GROMACS .gro file of C-alpha atoms in nm:
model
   68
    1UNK     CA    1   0.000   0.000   0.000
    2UNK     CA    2   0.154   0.314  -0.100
    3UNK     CA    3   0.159   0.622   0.128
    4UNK     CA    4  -0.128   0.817  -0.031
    5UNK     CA    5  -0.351   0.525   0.061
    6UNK     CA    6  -0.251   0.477   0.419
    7UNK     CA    7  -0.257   0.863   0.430
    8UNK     CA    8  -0.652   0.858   0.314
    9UNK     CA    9  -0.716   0.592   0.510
   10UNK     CA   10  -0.597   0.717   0.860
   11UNK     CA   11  -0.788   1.014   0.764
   12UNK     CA   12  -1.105   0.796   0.699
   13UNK     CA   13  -1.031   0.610   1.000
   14UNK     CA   14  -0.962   0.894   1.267
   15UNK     CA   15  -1.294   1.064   1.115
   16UNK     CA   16  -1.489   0.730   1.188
   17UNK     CA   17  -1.374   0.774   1.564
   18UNK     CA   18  -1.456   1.133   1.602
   19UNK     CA   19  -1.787   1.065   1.482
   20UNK     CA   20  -1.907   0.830   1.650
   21UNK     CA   21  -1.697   0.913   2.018
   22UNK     CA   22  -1.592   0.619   2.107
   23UNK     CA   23  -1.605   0.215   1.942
   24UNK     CA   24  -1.445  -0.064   2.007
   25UNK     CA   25  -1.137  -0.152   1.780
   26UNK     CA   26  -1.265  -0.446   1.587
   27UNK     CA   27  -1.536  -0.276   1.471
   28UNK     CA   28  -1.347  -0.047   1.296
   29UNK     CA   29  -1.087  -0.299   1.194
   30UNK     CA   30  -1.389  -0.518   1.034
   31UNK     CA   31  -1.480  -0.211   0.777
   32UNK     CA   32  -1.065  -0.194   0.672
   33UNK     CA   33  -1.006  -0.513   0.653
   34UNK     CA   34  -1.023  -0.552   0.295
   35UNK     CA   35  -0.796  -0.246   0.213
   36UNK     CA   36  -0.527  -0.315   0.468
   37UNK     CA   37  -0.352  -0.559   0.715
   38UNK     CA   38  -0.359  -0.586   1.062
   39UNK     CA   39  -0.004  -0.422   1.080
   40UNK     CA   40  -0.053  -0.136   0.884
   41UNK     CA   41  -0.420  -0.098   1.106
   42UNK     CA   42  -0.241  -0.067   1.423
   43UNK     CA   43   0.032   0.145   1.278
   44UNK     CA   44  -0.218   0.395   1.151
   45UNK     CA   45  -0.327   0.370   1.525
   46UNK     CA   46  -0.019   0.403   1.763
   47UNK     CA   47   0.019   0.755   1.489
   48UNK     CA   48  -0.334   0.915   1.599
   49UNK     CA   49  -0.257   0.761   1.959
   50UNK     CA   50   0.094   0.932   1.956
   51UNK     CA   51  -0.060   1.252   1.780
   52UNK     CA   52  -0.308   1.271   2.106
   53UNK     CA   53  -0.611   1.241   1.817
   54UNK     CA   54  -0.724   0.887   2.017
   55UNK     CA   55  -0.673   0.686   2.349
   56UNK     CA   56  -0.707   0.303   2.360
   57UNK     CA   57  -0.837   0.127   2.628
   58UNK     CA   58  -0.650  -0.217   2.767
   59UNK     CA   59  -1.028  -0.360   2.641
   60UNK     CA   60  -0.924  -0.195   2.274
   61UNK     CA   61  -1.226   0.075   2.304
   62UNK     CA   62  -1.098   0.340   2.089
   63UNK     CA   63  -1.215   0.727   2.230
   64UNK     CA   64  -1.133   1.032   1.999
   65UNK     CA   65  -0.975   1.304   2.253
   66UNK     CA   66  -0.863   1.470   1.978
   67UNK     CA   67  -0.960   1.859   1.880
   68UNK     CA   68  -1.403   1.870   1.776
   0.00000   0.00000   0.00000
């Protein structure tokens, strides 16, 4: 997957979570599944965890903190 596409896709992602507040991980996982790994999923997350955008739970409930 080239940049561009991870790029739109964290974007797509991290816009999932603000909308809807919080949601577990798998759910989320379940609707990228077919574009992307499992690596590249969590990736995309520990960047919008380390940006402060999202906090995950130890039970892998995703919360947006970032700006509204």
């Amino acid at each position: 997957m080239d940049k561009a596409k991870i790029l739109a896709l964290a974007s797509r992602i991290a816009y999932a979570i603000k909308t809807v507040g919080s949601i577990p991980s798998g759910h989320i996982y379940a609707q990228v599944m077919g574009e992307t790994d499992l690596e590249t999923y969590n990736t995309i997350l520990g960047v919008l965890k380390s940006a402060k955008m999202i906090s995950i739970a130890p039970s892998h409930m995703i919360k947006w903190i970032g700006p509204k």
